[in-house]
XYZ file of C-alpha atoms in Angstrom:
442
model
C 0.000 0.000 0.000
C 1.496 3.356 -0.791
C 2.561 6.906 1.448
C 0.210 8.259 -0.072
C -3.206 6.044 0.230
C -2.200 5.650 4.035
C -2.508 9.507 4.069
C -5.651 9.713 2.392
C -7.425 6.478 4.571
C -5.746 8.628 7.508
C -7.383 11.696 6.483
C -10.899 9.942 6.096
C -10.875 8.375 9.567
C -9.998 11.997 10.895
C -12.501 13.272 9.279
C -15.209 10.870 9.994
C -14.206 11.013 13.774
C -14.433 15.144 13.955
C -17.860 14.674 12.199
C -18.498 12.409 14.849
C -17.639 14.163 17.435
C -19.469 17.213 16.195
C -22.658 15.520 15.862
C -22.612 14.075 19.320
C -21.809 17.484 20.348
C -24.423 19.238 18.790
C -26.562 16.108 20.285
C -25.491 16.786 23.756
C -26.469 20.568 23.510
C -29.176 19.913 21.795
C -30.599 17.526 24.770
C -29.340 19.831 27.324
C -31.375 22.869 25.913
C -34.732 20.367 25.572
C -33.709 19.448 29.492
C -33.591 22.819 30.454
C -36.294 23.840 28.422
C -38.557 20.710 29.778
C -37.085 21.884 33.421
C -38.694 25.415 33.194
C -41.805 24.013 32.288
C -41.977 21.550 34.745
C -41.493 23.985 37.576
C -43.784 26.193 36.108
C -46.548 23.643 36.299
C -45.481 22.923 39.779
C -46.004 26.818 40.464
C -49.488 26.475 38.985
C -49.651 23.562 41.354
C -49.254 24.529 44.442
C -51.420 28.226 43.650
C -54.206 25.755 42.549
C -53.856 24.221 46.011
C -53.866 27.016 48.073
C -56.820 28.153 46.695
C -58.351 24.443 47.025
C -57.157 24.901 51.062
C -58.863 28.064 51.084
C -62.276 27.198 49.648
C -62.326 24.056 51.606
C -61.805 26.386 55.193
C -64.442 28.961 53.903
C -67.250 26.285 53.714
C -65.865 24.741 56.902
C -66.951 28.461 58.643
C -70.223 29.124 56.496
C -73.319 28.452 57.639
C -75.401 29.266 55.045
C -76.055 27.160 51.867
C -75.834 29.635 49.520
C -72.542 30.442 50.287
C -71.634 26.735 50.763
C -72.316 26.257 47.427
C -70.560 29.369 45.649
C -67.449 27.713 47.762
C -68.117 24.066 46.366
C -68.378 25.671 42.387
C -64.911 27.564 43.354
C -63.404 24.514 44.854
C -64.666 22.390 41.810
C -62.834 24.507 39.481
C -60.104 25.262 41.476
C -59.385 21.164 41.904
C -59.881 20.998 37.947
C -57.073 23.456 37.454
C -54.733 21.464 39.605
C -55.634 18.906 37.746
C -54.578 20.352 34.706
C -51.217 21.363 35.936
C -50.436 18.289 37.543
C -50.986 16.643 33.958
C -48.059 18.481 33.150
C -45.614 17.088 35.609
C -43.678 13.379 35.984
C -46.552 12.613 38.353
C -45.067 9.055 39.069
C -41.422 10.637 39.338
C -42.473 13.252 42.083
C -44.658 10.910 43.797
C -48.058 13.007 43.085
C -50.164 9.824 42.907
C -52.071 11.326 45.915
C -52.012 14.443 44.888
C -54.140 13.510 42.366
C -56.407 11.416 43.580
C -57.149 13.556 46.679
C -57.958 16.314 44.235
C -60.519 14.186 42.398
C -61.917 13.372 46.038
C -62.451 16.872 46.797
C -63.527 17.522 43.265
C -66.134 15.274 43.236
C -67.506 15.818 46.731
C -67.688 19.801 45.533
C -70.256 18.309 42.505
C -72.479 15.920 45.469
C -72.328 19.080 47.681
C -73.489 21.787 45.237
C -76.210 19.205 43.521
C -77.224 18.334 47.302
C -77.858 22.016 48.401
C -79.571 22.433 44.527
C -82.712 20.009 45.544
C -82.685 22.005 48.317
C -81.070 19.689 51.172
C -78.856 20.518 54.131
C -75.503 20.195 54.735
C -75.370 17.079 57.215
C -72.746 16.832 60.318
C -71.106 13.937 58.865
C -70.752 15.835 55.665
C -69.263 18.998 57.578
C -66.765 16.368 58.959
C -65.971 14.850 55.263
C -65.318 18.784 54.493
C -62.732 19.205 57.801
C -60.980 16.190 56.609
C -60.611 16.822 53.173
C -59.217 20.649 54.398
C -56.915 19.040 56.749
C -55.298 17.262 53.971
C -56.008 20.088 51.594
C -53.175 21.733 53.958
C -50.754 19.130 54.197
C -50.628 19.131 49.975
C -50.130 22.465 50.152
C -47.335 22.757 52.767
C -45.723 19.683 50.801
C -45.801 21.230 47.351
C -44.511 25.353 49.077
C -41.659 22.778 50.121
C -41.112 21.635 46.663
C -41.877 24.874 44.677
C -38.734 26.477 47.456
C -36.673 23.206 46.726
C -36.870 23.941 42.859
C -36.216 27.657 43.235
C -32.819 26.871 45.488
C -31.663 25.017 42.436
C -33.303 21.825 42.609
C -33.972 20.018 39.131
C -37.500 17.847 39.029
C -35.431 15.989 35.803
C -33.135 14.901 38.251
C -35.226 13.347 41.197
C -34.620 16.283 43.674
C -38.185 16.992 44.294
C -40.667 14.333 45.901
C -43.814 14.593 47.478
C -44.140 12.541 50.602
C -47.881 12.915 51.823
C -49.478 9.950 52.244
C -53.413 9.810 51.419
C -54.762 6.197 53.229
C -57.825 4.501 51.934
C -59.632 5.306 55.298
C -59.298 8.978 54.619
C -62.694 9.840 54.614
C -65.589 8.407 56.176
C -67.890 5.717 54.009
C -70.248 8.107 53.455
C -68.160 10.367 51.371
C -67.118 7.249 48.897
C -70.962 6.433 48.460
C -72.096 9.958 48.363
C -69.501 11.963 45.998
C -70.694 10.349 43.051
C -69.830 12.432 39.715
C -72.170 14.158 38.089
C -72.838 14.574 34.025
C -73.175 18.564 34.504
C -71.937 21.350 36.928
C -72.353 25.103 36.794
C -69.040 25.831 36.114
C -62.111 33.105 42.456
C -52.336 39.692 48.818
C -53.248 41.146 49.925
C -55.000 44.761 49.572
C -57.444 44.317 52.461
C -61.327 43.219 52.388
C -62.562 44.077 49.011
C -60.230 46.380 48.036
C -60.575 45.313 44.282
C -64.134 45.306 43.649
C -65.796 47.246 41.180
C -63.109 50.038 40.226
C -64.628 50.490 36.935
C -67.019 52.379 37.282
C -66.705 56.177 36.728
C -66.271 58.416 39.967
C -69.422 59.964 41.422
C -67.178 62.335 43.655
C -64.987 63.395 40.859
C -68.295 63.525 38.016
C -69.745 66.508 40.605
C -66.638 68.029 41.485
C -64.837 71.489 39.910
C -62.219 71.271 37.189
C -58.814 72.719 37.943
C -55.806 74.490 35.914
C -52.667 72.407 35.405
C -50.498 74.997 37.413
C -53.519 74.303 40.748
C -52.919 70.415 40.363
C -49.261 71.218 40.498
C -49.644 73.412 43.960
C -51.344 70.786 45.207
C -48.996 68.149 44.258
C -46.171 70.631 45.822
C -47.856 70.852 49.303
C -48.184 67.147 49.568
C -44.751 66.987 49.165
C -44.349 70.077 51.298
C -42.007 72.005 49.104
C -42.455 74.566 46.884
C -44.424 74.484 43.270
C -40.695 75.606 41.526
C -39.371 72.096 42.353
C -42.088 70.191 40.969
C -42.329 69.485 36.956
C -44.952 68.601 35.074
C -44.927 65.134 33.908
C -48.114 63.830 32.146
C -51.661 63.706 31.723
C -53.562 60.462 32.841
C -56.820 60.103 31.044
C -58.058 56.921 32.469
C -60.875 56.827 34.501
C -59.644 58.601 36.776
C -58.106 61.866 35.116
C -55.050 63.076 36.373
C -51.923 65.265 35.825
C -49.304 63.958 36.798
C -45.896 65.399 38.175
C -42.613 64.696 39.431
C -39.883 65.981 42.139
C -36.582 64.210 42.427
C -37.359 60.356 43.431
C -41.362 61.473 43.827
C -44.371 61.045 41.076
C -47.015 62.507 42.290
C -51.005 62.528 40.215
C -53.171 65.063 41.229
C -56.992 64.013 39.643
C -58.398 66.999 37.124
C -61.707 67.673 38.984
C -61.869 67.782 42.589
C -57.766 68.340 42.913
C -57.888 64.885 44.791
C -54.337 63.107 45.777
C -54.913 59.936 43.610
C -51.386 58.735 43.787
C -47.953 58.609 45.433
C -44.885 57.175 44.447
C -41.420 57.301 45.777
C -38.638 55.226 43.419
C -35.903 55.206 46.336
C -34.657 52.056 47.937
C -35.088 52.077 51.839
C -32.269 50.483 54.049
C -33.548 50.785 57.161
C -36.176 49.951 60.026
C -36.167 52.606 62.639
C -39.646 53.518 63.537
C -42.779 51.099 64.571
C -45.534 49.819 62.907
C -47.659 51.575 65.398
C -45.818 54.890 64.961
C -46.046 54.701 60.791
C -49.948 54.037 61.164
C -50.124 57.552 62.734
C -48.011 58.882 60.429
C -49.872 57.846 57.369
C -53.409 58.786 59.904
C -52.115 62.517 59.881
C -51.346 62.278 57.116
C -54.151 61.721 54.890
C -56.218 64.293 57.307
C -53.307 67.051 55.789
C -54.437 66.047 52.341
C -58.041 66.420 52.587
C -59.042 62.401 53.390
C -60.892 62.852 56.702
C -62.646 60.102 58.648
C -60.322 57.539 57.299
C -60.017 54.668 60.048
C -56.543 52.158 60.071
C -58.046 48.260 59.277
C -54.884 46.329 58.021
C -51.276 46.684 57.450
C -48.289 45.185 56.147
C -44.632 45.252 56.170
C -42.024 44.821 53.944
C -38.666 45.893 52.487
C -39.017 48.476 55.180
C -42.253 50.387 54.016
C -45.088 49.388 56.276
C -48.402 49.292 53.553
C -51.497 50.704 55.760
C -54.854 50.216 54.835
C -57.660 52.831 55.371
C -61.065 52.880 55.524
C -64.005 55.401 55.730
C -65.209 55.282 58.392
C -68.515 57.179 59.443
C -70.905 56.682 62.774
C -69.506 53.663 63.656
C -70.247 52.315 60.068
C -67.400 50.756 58.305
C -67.035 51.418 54.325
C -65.284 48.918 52.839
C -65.508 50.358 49.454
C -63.806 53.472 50.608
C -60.570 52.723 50.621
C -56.740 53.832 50.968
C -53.759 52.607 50.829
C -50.652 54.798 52.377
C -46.961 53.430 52.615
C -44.733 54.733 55.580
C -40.942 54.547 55.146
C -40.155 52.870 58.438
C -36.452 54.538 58.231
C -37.555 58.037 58.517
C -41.215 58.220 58.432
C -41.971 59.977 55.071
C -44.774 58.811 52.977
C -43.578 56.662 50.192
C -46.661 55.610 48.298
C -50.593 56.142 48.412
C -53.318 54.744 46.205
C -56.408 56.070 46.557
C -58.147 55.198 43.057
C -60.944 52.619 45.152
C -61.569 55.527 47.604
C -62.709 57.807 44.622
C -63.618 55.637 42.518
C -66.672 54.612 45.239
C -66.752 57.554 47.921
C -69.945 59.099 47.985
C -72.084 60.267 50.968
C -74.313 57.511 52.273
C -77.769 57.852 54.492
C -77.177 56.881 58.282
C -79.031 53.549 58.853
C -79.991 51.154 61.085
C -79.902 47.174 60.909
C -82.714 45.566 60.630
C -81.532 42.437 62.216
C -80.020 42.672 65.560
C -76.226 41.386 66.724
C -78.048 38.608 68.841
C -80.173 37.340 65.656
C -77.327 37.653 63.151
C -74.788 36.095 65.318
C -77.587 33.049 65.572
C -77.040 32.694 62.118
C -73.689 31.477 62.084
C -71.851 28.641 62.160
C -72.124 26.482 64.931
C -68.718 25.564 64.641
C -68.175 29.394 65.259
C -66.958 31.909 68.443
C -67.859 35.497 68.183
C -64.926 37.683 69.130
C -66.421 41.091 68.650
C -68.951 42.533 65.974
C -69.314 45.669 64.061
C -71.773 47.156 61.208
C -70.415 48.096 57.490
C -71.006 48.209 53.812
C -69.236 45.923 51.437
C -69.105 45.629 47.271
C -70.640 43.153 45.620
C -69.108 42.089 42.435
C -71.939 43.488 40.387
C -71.627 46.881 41.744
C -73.787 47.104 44.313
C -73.283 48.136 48.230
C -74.514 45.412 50.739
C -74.760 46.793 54.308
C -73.971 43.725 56.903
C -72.438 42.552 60.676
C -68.665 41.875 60.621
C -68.520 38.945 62.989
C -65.144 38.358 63.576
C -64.541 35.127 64.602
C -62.376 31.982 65.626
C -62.932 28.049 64.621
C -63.509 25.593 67.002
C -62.492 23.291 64.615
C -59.601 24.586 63.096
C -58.372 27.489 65.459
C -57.726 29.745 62.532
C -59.893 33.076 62.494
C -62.578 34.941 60.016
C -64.375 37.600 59.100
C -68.057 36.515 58.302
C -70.489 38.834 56.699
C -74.362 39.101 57.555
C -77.142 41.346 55.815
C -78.400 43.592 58.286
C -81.386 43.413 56.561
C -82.290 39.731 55.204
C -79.650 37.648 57.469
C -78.018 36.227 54.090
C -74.257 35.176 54.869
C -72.630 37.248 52.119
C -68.804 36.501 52.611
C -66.560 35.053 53.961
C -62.788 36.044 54.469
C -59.697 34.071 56.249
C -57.403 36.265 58.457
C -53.430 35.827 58.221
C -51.183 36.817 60.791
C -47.456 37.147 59.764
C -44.704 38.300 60.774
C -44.865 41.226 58.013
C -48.608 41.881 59.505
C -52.348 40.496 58.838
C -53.648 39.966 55.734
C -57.166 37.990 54.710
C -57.932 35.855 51.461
């Protein structure tokens, strides 16, 4: 064989090898891009996941503290389609891999029970004691799913990969979960009519146009812009115009150094406040920045505005205001006011629900006494102290009711439960949070 076909067999085998070689490692990035790409998705239908089953937890305390079986059922249509959305993301995962098995089927136990209960209160039945206890168990495990899959959703975030078997779920569902009754009960059914805090109801209804604003006087660019100055309590040369806002709620809008300020067009009402600074430090109480931001909004022209909830974090406490007029809460009325906790200056305000729904209401008087509406709830239920306000309806409309706030017997956590003052209805229901960052409801 000659030199020279040695040299060209030589060169072939090189370049069969480096063809070779590239191939496998195009391959190999090729499968690590589909991994990663299959790794995002994964974790984002574990994210959807464990959402679905808070939500399932929450629906599944709510009917635990209503007493009324209208409300029972909205919570049993809300948990049905909250458990079919869990569903759905749980189709999206390994399920055998992470060890969901239960997962699932306890969310087609709770599924189906939220059919039997809504058809059950539809023909007009009652909600029976051993069927309260089905709905306590199914909540109790409702919680431990949900703790599990927080763990998992925290172990993926730290840099865990579901590809690689570092996330498992280790709940354990046994056949005698629930009682024999639920298994012969929860049978499915061919049809079903098919829900961070702000504070209570601080969402509803905010398009609608403003009543206050609609009977209130225009005013000149340069007046918004004194007003904007004096909330910032400087002086009108070191504010700028910005923009106009022509949403809803009509606005100019300026700025000062770190500070946006909007000013609405009629009325010369503070809508918002925004400060774009980072804040370091914690030096001042919760207690102290609710006063501060209580002052505040009486400076500005928001009087009879009474503290309900607050939060904390990244060193702004977040208070939540209400109107609040003889004795009669007004949930609709409401205002949001952030407190640097470093120095005490006012770092944000929202008060678009406030004038979106402020308007001045007659004085009334329930027709339903604390004794009878307090009769109306939940046996299950201990009164911890009462008061009379106005809540939105999602349709608009102003319901006037009994706060009960209340503990369970059953679960220990507390509630706010809401009462017509006039019919006795049980119109909503809300779960209080305490954290360490403050209380918050869902």
């Amino acid at each position: 064989m000659s030199r020279r076909t040695y040299i060209r067999i030589a060169s072939y085998i090189i370049v069969s090898l480096s063809i070779l070689i590239a191939t496998s490692i195009i391959n190999t990035r090729d499968m690590i891009s589909y991994r990663d790409k299959l790794e995002v998705s994964y974790q984002q239908s574990l994210c959807e996941l464990n959402e679905c089953l808070e939500n399932v937890n929450t629906d599944l305390t709510k009917s635990l503290y209503s007493n009324s079986s209208g409300e029972i059922y909205d919570i049993s249509r809300d948990l049905y389609a909250s458990c079919s959305v869990a569903k759905n993301a749980l189709g999206r995962l390994p399920v055998s891999q992470l060890e969901l098995a239960n997962t699932y089927k306890f969310l087609t136990q709770a599924s189906d029970y939220a059919q039997y209960i809504g058809a059950k209160i539809e023909d007009g039945e009652i909600i029976s004691e051993k069927e309260r206890n089905n709905l306590l168990t199914l909540q109790k495990y409702s919680e431990q799913f949900y703790t599990e899959s927080s763990d998992m959703v925290r172990i993926a975030q730290a840099g865990g990969k579901i590809i690689n078997g570092d996330i498992k779920s280790t709940v354990q569902l046994p056949k005698s979960a629930l009682s024999n009754s639920f298994s012969s009960s929860a049978k499915s059914f061919e049809s079903f009519p098919t829900l961070l805090y702000d504070g209570p109801f601080s969402d509803q209804v905010l398009n609608k146009k403003s009543s206050l604003l609609a009977s209130s006087k225009e005013l000149t660019e340069d007046e918004c812009k004194s007003i904007a100055a004096d909330c910032l309590g400087i002086s009108d040369k070191r504010v700028s115009f910005d923009s106009v806002d022509k949403s809803k709620l009509p606005c100019n809008t300026f700025r000062s150094s770190r500070y946006t300020v909007s000013v609405t067009r009629q009325g010369g009402y503070i809508k918002s406040i925004l400060y774009s600074g980072s804040i370091n430090s914690s030096n001042i109480s919760e207690e102290n920045a609710v006063n501060i931001a209580s002052e505040f909004l009486k400076n500005i022209g928001y009087k009879n505005m009474q503290e309900n909830y607050y939060s904390t974090q990244n060193n702004i406490c977040t208070i939540n205001f209400v109107y609040t007029k003889n004795a009669i809460t007004y949930y609709p009325d409401l205002i949001k006011c952030g407190v640097s906790l470093s120095d005490g200056k006012i770092v944000s305000l929202d008060a678009s629900t406030y004038l979106t729904n402020h308007i001045e209401r007659k004085k009334f008087s329930p027709k339903i006494s604390e004794n009878q509406a307090s009769s109306l709830l939940s046996p299950y239920l201990t009164v911890n102290s009462s008061k009379i306000c106005v809540i939105p309806k999602e349709n608009g409309k102003e319901i006037r009711c009994r706060e009960f706030n209340c503990t369970s017997s059953q679960t220990g956590e507390d509630a706010l439960i809401y009462i017509n003052c006039n019919t006795g209805k049980e119109e909503d229901i809300l779960l209080l949070l305490y954290t360490d960052n403050g209380t918050m409801v869902k």
